[in-house]
Coordinates of C-alpha atoms and ligand atoms in Angstrom, one line a residue:
M708 CA 161.7 110.9 88.3
P709 CA 165.7 112.0 89.8
S710 CA 167.2 114.9 88.9
T711 CA 165.4 118.2 91.3
L712 CA 163.4 120.2 89.0
L713 CA 161.4 117.7 87.1
T714 CA 160.3 116.8 90.8
D715 CA 159.7 119.8 91.4
A716 CA 157.5 119.6 88.5
S717 CA 156.1 116.7 89.4
R718 CA 155.2 117.5 92.6
R719 CA 152.8 121.2 91.6
L720 CA 151.5 118.5 89.2
E721 CA 150.1 115.8 91.9
K722 CA 149.5 118.7 93.9
A723 CA 147.0 120.9 90.9
A724 CA 145.9 117.3 89.7
Q725 CA 143.9 116.6 93.0
Y726 CA 141.8 119.5 91.7
A727 CA 141.3 118.5 87.9
P728 CA 139.0 116.5 86.0
I729 CA 141.8 114.7 84.5
S730 CA 142.4 110.1 84.7
E731 CA 145.4 108.6 87.0
D732 CA 146.5 107.8 84.2
A733 CA 146.6 111.4 82.3
T734 CA 148.7 112.1 85.2
E735 CA 151.2 109.1 85.1
R736 CA 151.5 109.8 81.3
L737 CA 152.0 113.7 81.9
K738 CA 155.3 113.1 84.5
F739 CA 157.3 111.9 82.0
P740 CA 158.4 112.9 78.7
K741 CA 157.3 112.0 75.4
A742 CA 161.4 111.9 73.5
S743 CA 164.5 113.6 74.3
L744 CA 167.8 114.5 71.8
K745 CA 171.2 114.6 72.7
V746 CA 173.4 115.6 70.2
A747 CA 176.9 117.4 69.3
I748 CA 177.0 119.6 67.0
P749 CA 180.9 119.8 66.0
V750 CA 182.4 123.7 65.2
R751 CA 185.2 125.1 63.4
M752 CA 186.0 128.2 65.4
D753 CA 188.0 131.5 64.3
N754 CA 191.4 129.8 64.6
G755 CA 191.0 126.9 62.8
S756 CA 190.9 124.4 66.0
L757 CA 187.5 122.1 66.1
R758 CA 185.2 122.3 69.6
V759 CA 182.0 120.2 69.8
F760 CA 179.3 121.5 72.0
E761 CA 176.4 119.4 73.6
G762 CA 172.7 120.3 72.9
Y763 CA 169.1 118.9 73.4
R764 CA 165.7 119.4 72.3
V765 CA 162.6 118.4 73.9
R766 CA 159.8 117.2 73.6
Y767 CA 157.1 117.0 76.5
D768 CA 153.4 116.2 75.0
D769 CA 151.8 116.6 71.9
T770 CA 148.2 115.9 72.8
R771 CA 147.1 119.1 72.3
G772 CA 149.3 120.2 68.8
P773 CA 152.6 120.5 67.7
T774 CA 155.7 120.9 70.0
K775 CA 156.6 124.4 71.1
G776 CA 159.7 126.4 73.0
G777 CA 162.5 128.6 73.2
I778 CA 166.5 127.5 72.5
R779 CA 168.4 128.0 74.6
F780 CA 172.6 128.7 75.3
H781 CA 174.1 128.7 78.4
P782 CA 176.9 126.7 80.3
N783 CA 174.3 125.4 82.7
V784 CA 172.8 123.8 80.4
S785 CA 171.5 120.0 80.8
L786 CA 169.0 117.2 79.9
D787 CA 167.3 118.1 83.2
E788 CA 166.5 121.7 82.7
V789 CA 165.1 121.2 79.1
Q790 CA 163.3 118.6 79.9
S791 CA 161.9 120.0 82.8
L792 CA 161.9 123.4 80.6
A793 CA 159.9 121.6 77.9
F794 CA 157.7 120.2 80.7
W795 CA 156.4 123.9 82.0
M796 CA 156.4 124.7 78.3
T797 CA 153.1 122.2 78.2
F798 CA 151.8 123.5 80.6
K799 CA 152.2 127.0 79.3
C800 CA 150.7 126.5 76.4
A801 CA 147.7 124.7 78.1
A802 CA 147.1 127.6 80.6
V803 CA 146.5 129.7 77.5
N804 CA 145.0 127.7 75.5
L805 CA 147.4 127.3 72.5
P806 CA 147.4 124.8 69.7
F807 CA 150.6 123.6 71.1
G808 CA 152.3 121.2 73.9
G809 CA 154.9 121.9 75.5
A810 CA 159.0 121.6 74.3
K811 CA 162.8 123.3 74.6
G812 CA 165.9 122.8 73.5
G813 CA 169.2 124.2 74.7
I814 CA 172.9 124.1 73.9
T815 CA 175.7 124.1 77.1
L816 CA 178.0 127.1 76.6
N817 CA 178.8 130.8 77.6
P818 CA 178.0 131.9 73.9
K819 CA 179.6 134.9 75.1
T820 CA 183.4 133.6 74.3
L821 CA 182.6 132.9 71.0
S822 CA 183.1 135.2 68.2
K823 CA 179.5 136.7 65.9
F824 CA 181.0 133.7 63.3
E825 CA 181.3 131.2 65.7
L826 CA 178.3 131.7 66.7
E827 CA 176.2 131.8 63.1
R828 CA 178.3 128.2 62.4
L829 CA 177.1 126.5 65.9
S830 CA 173.7 128.3 65.2
R831 CA 173.6 126.6 61.9
G832 CA 175.3 123.0 63.3
Y833 CA 172.7 122.5 66.2
I834 CA 169.6 122.6 62.7
D835 CA 171.4 119.8 61.6
A836 CA 171.7 117.9 64.3
I837 CA 167.9 118.0 65.0
A838 CA 166.4 118.9 61.9
S839 CA 164.2 115.8 61.3
F840 CA 163.0 116.3 65.7
I841 CA 161.5 119.9 64.3
G842 CA 158.8 120.9 61.6
P843 CA 156.6 123.6 61.2
D844 CA 153.9 120.6 61.6
L845 CA 156.1 118.4 65.1
D846 CA 158.1 120.5 67.3
I847 CA 158.1 124.8 67.3
P848 CA 161.4 126.4 68.4
A849 CA 161.7 130.2 69.8
P850 CA 164.5 132.5 71.8
D851 CA 165.3 131.9 75.1
V852 CA 168.4 132.6 77.0
Y853 CA 170.7 134.5 74.7
T854 CA 169.0 133.8 72.0
N855 CA 167.7 135.6 68.9
A856 CA 165.4 137.3 66.6
M857 CA 169.2 136.9 64.3
I858 CA 170.1 133.5 65.7
M859 CA 166.5 132.3 65.0
G860 CA 167.0 133.7 61.6
W861 CA 170.2 131.9 60.4
M862 CA 168.0 128.5 62.1
M863 CA 165.3 129.0 59.4
D864 CA 167.0 130.0 56.5
Q865 CA 169.6 126.7 58.2
Y866 CA 166.1 124.7 58.0
S867 CA 165.3 125.9 54.7
I868 CA 168.6 124.4 53.2
I869 CA 167.4 121.5 54.2
K870 CA 163.8 120.8 53.4
G871 CA 165.4 122.6 50.2
K872 CA 161.8 125.2 50.7
R873 CA 161.6 128.1 52.3
S874 CA 159.1 127.3 55.7
P875 CA 159.3 130.1 57.7
A876 CA 156.7 128.6 60.4
V877 CA 159.4 126.2 61.5
I878 CA 160.8 128.8 64.1
T879 CA 159.2 131.6 65.4
G880 CA 160.7 135.7 67.3
K881 CA 162.4 135.9 64.1
P882 CA 163.2 139.1 62.3
V883 CA 160.6 140.7 60.4
S884 CA 162.1 140.4 57.5
M885 CA 162.1 137.0 58.2
G886 CA 158.4 136.3 58.5
G887 CA 158.6 137.7 62.6
S888 CA 155.7 139.0 64.5
L889 CA 155.5 142.7 64.8
G890 CA 155.9 143.1 68.8
R891 CA 157.3 139.7 69.3
D892 CA 159.9 141.3 70.9
T893 CA 158.6 143.0 73.3
A894 CA 155.7 140.4 73.7
T895 CA 157.0 138.3 76.8
G896 CA 157.2 141.8 79.0
K897 CA 154.0 143.3 77.6
G898 CA 152.1 140.2 78.3
A899 CA 153.4 140.4 81.7
F900 CA 152.6 143.6 82.4
F901 CA 149.0 142.9 80.8
V902 CA 148.8 140.0 84.2
V903 CA 150.0 142.4 86.3
Q904 CA 147.6 144.9 85.6
A905 CA 144.7 142.6 85.5
M906 CA 145.4 141.8 89.3
M907 CA 145.8 144.2 90.5
Q908 CA 142.6 145.6 88.8
K909 CA 140.9 142.3 91.0
L910 CA 143.2 144.1 94.4
D911 CA 142.2 147.2 94.1
K912 CA 145.5 149.1 94.1
S913 CA 146.7 151.5 91.8
P914 CA 150.3 151.8 89.9
E915 CA 151.3 154.8 92.2
Q916 CA 150.8 152.9 95.5
M917 CA 152.8 150.2 93.7
S918 CA 156.9 149.8 94.1
V919 CA 158.7 146.6 92.2
A920 CA 162.1 145.4 91.9
V921 CA 163.4 143.8 88.5
Q922 CA 165.9 141.0 88.5
G923 CA 167.6 140.5 85.4
F924 CA 167.2 143.2 82.7
G925 CA 167.4 141.4 79.4
N926 CA 165.1 140.7 77.8
A927 CA 161.1 140.2 79.2
G928 CA 162.9 142.0 82.3
S929 CA 163.7 144.7 80.2
A930 CA 160.6 144.8 78.5
I931 CA 158.1 145.2 82.2
A932 CA 160.1 147.3 83.1
R933 CA 159.5 149.7 80.6
Q934 CA 156.2 149.4 80.4
L935 CA 155.0 149.6 84.0
F936 CA 157.2 153.2 84.1
A937 CA 155.8 153.5 81.5
A938 CA 152.0 153.2 83.6
G939 CA 153.2 154.6 86.3
Y940 CA 154.7 152.1 88.8
K941 CA 157.6 153.7 90.7
V942 CA 160.1 150.4 89.4
V943 CA 163.1 150.4 92.4
A944 CA 165.2 148.4 91.6
V945 CA 166.7 146.5 88.7
S946 CA 169.8 143.8 88.1
D947 CA 172.1 141.8 85.7
S948 CA 174.5 139.3 86.2
Q949 CA 176.9 141.6 87.6
G950 CA 174.7 143.3 89.8
G951 CA 171.9 145.2 90.6
I952 CA 171.3 149.1 90.9
Y953 CA 168.4 151.2 93.5
N954 CA 166.9 153.9 95.0
R955 CA 163.8 154.0 96.2
N956 CA 162.6 157.0 95.3
G957 CA 162.5 155.9 91.4
L958 CA 164.7 154.4 89.2
H959 CA 164.4 156.3 84.3
I960 CA 164.0 152.9 83.2
P961 CA 163.8 153.7 79.7
D962 CA 167.1 156.2 80.5
I963 CA 168.9 152.7 81.9
Q964 CA 168.1 150.9 79.1
Q965 CA 169.7 153.4 76.4
F966 CA 173.0 153.7 78.4
K967 CA 173.1 150.0 79.1
Q968 CA 172.6 149.8 74.3
T969 CA 174.9 152.2 74.5
Y970 CA 177.1 151.0 76.8
H971 CA 176.9 147.5 77.5
K972 CA 176.3 148.5 81.6
M973 CA 174.0 148.7 83.7
Q974 CA 173.5 152.5 86.2
A975 CA 171.8 154.1 88.0
V976 CA 171.2 157.2 85.2
Y977 CA 169.3 160.7 84.1
C978 CA 169.2 161.6 80.7
R979 CA 169.5 164.4 78.6
D980 CA 168.7 163.5 74.6
S981 CA 172.5 161.9 74.3
V982 CA 174.2 162.9 77.5
C983 CA 173.2 160.7 80.5
S984 CA 174.4 161.8 84.3
I985 CA 174.8 158.7 87.2
V986 CA 172.1 159.7 89.4
D987 CA 172.2 158.9 92.8
H988 CA 172.1 155.4 93.9
D989 CA 172.8 152.5 96.2
N990 CA 174.5 149.1 94.5
V991 CA 172.9 146.1 95.6
T992 CA 173.7 142.4 94.7
N993 CA 171.3 139.9 93.6
E994 CA 170.4 138.6 96.1
E995 CA 169.8 141.9 98.2
L996 CA 167.7 142.5 95.5
L997 CA 165.4 140.1 96.2
A998 CA 165.1 141.2 99.4
L999 CA 163.9 144.5 99.4
D1000 CA 161.0 145.4 100.7
V1001 CA 158.7 146.7 98.4
D1002 CA 155.3 145.6 97.1
I1003 CA 156.1 143.5 93.8
L1004 CA 159.0 141.8 93.5
I1005 CA 159.8 140.0 89.3
P1006 CA 162.3 137.7 88.8
A1007 CA 163.2 138.0 85.6
A1008 CA 166.7 136.2 84.9
L1009 CA 167.5 132.7 85.9
E1010 CA 165.7 129.3 87.8
N1011 CA 166.0 128.6 90.6
Q1012 CA 166.6 131.9 92.3
I1013 CA 164.2 131.6 94.7
T1014 CA 164.6 128.7 96.7
A1015 CA 164.6 127.2 100.4
E1016 CA 167.5 129.0 101.4
N1017 CA 165.7 133.0 100.7
A1018 CA 162.0 132.1 100.3
H1019 CA 163.1 133.2 104.0
S1020 CA 164.0 136.9 104.0
I1021 CA 161.5 138.1 100.9
Q1022 CA 159.7 141.0 102.1
A1023 CA 157.7 141.9 98.8
K1024 CA 153.7 141.7 98.8
Y1025 CA 153.4 139.9 95.2
I1026 CA 155.7 138.0 92.9
F1027 CA 155.2 137.7 89.1
E1028 CA 157.2 134.7 87.3
V1029 CA 158.8 136.6 84.6
A1030 CA 161.1 134.4 84.9
N1031 CA 161.1 130.0 84.0
G1032 CA 160.9 127.9 87.3
P1033 CA 162.4 131.4 89.3
V1034 CA 160.7 129.9 92.5
S1035 CA 161.6 126.3 94.4
A1036 CA 158.9 124.0 95.4
D1037 CA 160.0 124.6 99.0
A1038 CA 160.2 128.4 99.0
D1039 CA 156.4 127.9 97.1
A1040 CA 155.4 126.9 100.9
I1041 CA 157.8 129.2 103.0
L1042 CA 155.8 132.5 100.8
E1043 CA 152.9 130.8 100.7
A1044 CA 153.2 130.5 104.5
K1045 CA 154.2 134.0 104.8
G1046 CA 151.9 135.8 102.7
I1047 CA 153.2 136.5 100.2
S1048 CA 151.1 136.2 96.5
L1049 CA 152.7 134.6 93.8
F1050 CA 152.2 134.7 90.2
P1051 CA 153.5 132.4 88.2
D1052 CA 155.9 131.5 85.2
I1053 CA 153.5 129.6 84.0
L1054 CA 150.9 132.9 82.7
V1055 CA 152.9 135.6 83.9
N1056 CA 155.4 135.1 81.2
A1057 CA 152.8 133.0 78.0
G1058 CA 153.1 136.6 76.0
G1059 CA 156.0 135.5 74.6
V1060 CA 154.7 132.4 73.1
M1061 CA 151.1 133.1 72.2
V1062 CA 152.2 135.9 69.9
S1063 CA 155.1 132.7 69.0
H1064 CA 151.6 131.2 67.7
F1065 CA 150.5 134.9 65.8
E1066 CA 154.0 134.6 64.8
W1067 CA 153.4 130.8 62.9
V1068 CA 148.8 131.6 62.6
Q1069 CA 151.3 134.7 59.4
N1070 CA 153.9 132.4 59.1
R1071 CA 150.6 129.5 57.2
S1072 CA 148.4 132.3 56.1
G1073 CA 151.0 134.3 54.7
L1074 CA 148.5 137.1 56.0
Y1075 CA 150.4 139.9 57.7
W1076 CA 149.1 141.7 61.0
Q1077 CA 149.5 145.1 62.3
L1078 CA 151.0 146.0 65.9
E1079 CA 147.9 147.2 67.2
Q1080 CA 146.3 143.8 66.2
V1081 CA 148.9 141.6 67.6
E1082 CA 149.0 144.0 70.9
K1083 CA 144.7 143.5 71.0
E1084 CA 144.6 140.1 70.9
L1085 CA 147.1 139.9 73.1
L1086 CA 146.1 142.6 76.0
E1087 CA 142.5 140.4 74.8
R1088 CA 143.5 136.3 75.4
I1089 CA 146.2 136.5 78.8
T1090 CA 143.4 138.7 80.4
K1091 CA 141.3 136.5 80.0
E1092 CA 143.2 134.0 81.1
S1093 CA 143.8 135.3 83.9
V1094 CA 140.7 136.5 85.1
T1095 CA 140.3 132.5 84.8
I1096 CA 142.9 132.1 87.3
W1097 CA 142.1 134.8 89.5
K1098 CA 138.6 132.2 89.8
I1099 CA 140.3 129.0 90.7
A1100 CA 142.4 130.1 93.2
H1101 CA 139.8 131.9 94.5
Q1102 CA 137.2 129.0 94.3
H1103 CA 139.8 126.6 95.7
E1104 CA 141.2 128.2 97.8
V1105 CA 144.2 127.3 96.3
S1106 CA 147.5 129.5 95.7
F1107 CA 148.0 131.2 92.4
R1108 CA 150.5 128.7 90.8
T1109 CA 147.7 125.8 91.6
A1110 CA 145.0 127.3 89.8
A1111 CA 147.3 128.2 86.7
Y1112 CA 148.0 124.4 86.8
I1113 CA 144.1 123.1 87.7
H1114 CA 143.3 125.5 84.5
A1115 CA 146.2 123.6 82.4
L1116 CA 145.5 120.3 83.7
S1117 CA 141.6 120.7 82.8
R1118 CA 142.6 121.3 78.7
L1119 CA 145.6 118.9 78.8
G1120 CA 143.3 115.8 81.0
E1121 CA 140.3 116.6 79.0
A1122 CA 142.1 116.3 75.6
L1123 CA 144.6 113.1 77.5
N1124 CA 141.1 111.1 78.6
D1125 CA 139.1 111.8 75.4
R1126 CA 142.0 109.5 74.3
G1127 CA 140.4 106.6 76.1
T1128 CA 141.0 105.6 80.2
R1129 CA 141.3 102.8 82.4
D1130 CA 136.8 103.5 82.3
Y1131 CA 136.4 103.6 79.2
Y1132 CA 139.1 100.8 78.1
N1133 CA 137.2 98.6 80.8
S1134 CA 133.0 99.1 80.7
Ligands
NAD62 P1 168.2 137.6 78.2 O1 169.5 137.1 78.3 O2 167.6 138.1 77.0 O3 168.1 137.8 79.7 C1 168.6 137.5 80.7 C2 169.0 138.7 81.9 O4 169.3 137.5 82.8 C3 170.3 139.0 81.3 O5 169.8 141.1 82.6 C4 171.9 138.5 82.3 O6 172.2 140.2 82.8 C5 170.7 138.2 84.3 N1 171.1 137.6 84.5 C6 171.5 136.2 84.2 N2 172.3 135.9 85.1 C7 171.8 136.3 86.5 C8 171.5 136.4 87.6 N3 172.0 135.5 88.4 N4 170.8 138.1 88.2 C9 170.5 138.2 87.5 N5 170.5 138.2 86.1 C10 171.1 136.9 85.6 O7 166.7 136.1 78.4 P2 165.0 136.5 78.3 O8 164.9 136.0 76.8 O9 165.4 138.2 78.8 O10 164.6 135.3 79.9 C11 164.8 135.5 80.9 C12 163.7 134.6 81.3 O11 162.7 134.5 81.3 C13 163.9 133.0 81.6 O12 164.1 132.3 81.5 C14 162.9 132.6 80.1 O13 163.0 131.2 80.5 C15 162.2 133.3 80.9 N6 161.3 133.5 79.4 C16 161.2 134.5 78.0 C17 160.7 134.8 76.8 C18 161.5 135.4 75.9 O14 160.3 135.4 75.2 N7 161.9 136.5 75.9 C19 159.4 133.6 77.3 C20 159.6 133.8 78.7 C21 160.4 133.2 79.9

């Protein structure tokens, strides 16, 4: 494992393996992705020129079921990143007991530089290139950074054209009109909110006591910020890639979101009907936001935001990882030494893939659920796994991250061991 991200993943695996009932063979197996595909996607641009983009799809492990994971459009997408994200998906699906393995995909580009027509041709071209690598019983993609429901709809449509039959279960996070699930758009933020609530209950803290900073105001970050605001938490800072806004007395999250949707700009605002006025605030950089003196810090943007370089400056008491891999393995140790409790990505952001599972079930059965059913199932399941991970952490006196990995590894280990171990073959 030469790369940093995968090395971090491997270190976490080895730490948890000390406590989980898993054979050495199984741990060794989990250090390597099952299959990695790199593709070139030629796209005819609007001006008539041809551009070729590089894309990836990695199926990390399918011991517990078909693989599942999002598709990311971002300039930093690389094979290393996609493999690491696929590794995390394997553990995430096991941690919350979904009948899926882990996968991930991506295209290396800045999607903001493409027209809508070019983006559609690219999305369909990506599916042309990976169609034989995915499928409802093989590997099921979903949205991730800078991809959305419409893109998932184009991709499902393209896969159906290639296969000559309608195949909604090949991809989740689709528009509701094309077989998407109610509640999928806000599922990651809502699931993360349920985890925060479960942990605050264990810690005997009430929302009014807690100040919160959220880095990243996209799909996941804005949804959890809105949920926390509605529940009475004081959300004092939010940011996007341009920077952040801070007010120690709290920000009005729904108004900020309404303003951002209309003007594509983040401002500290208070709105009455459609008239918004700017309220008192400080502008903060993303680096400053991470170091704010708050109770809860929520990194919800990209990976590796808190590393050995800036972990010393973190003042929050609790970190909930809504993004995938926002804290490096080196930073984990520093935060732990500072007494900061970190709740890991593979639990906190699992709401997205849980509702994706519900969508896949609905597509296969042809019976569609009401929003109340989606939210009830999500609340019950993610709360149950949160409480179990809390107990494992206290039982073994380990971090919540290690506890979540122990929990996932126990399920993965059972499935791998049941296929035969060294002891079985040597007996
Ligand atoms: P998104 O594209 O909707 O939003 C990303 C946000 O982060 C944007 O507001 C962007 O401006 C901001 N951002 C980008 N670079 C930043 C930086 N350097 N500092 C601060 N903000 C920055 O993406 P998303 O779907 O919300 O995903 C965010 C994270 O959550 C990713 O790590 C993703 O893997 C993870 N996640 C998302 C889902 C989901 O269902 N959307 C599920 C699980 C995990």
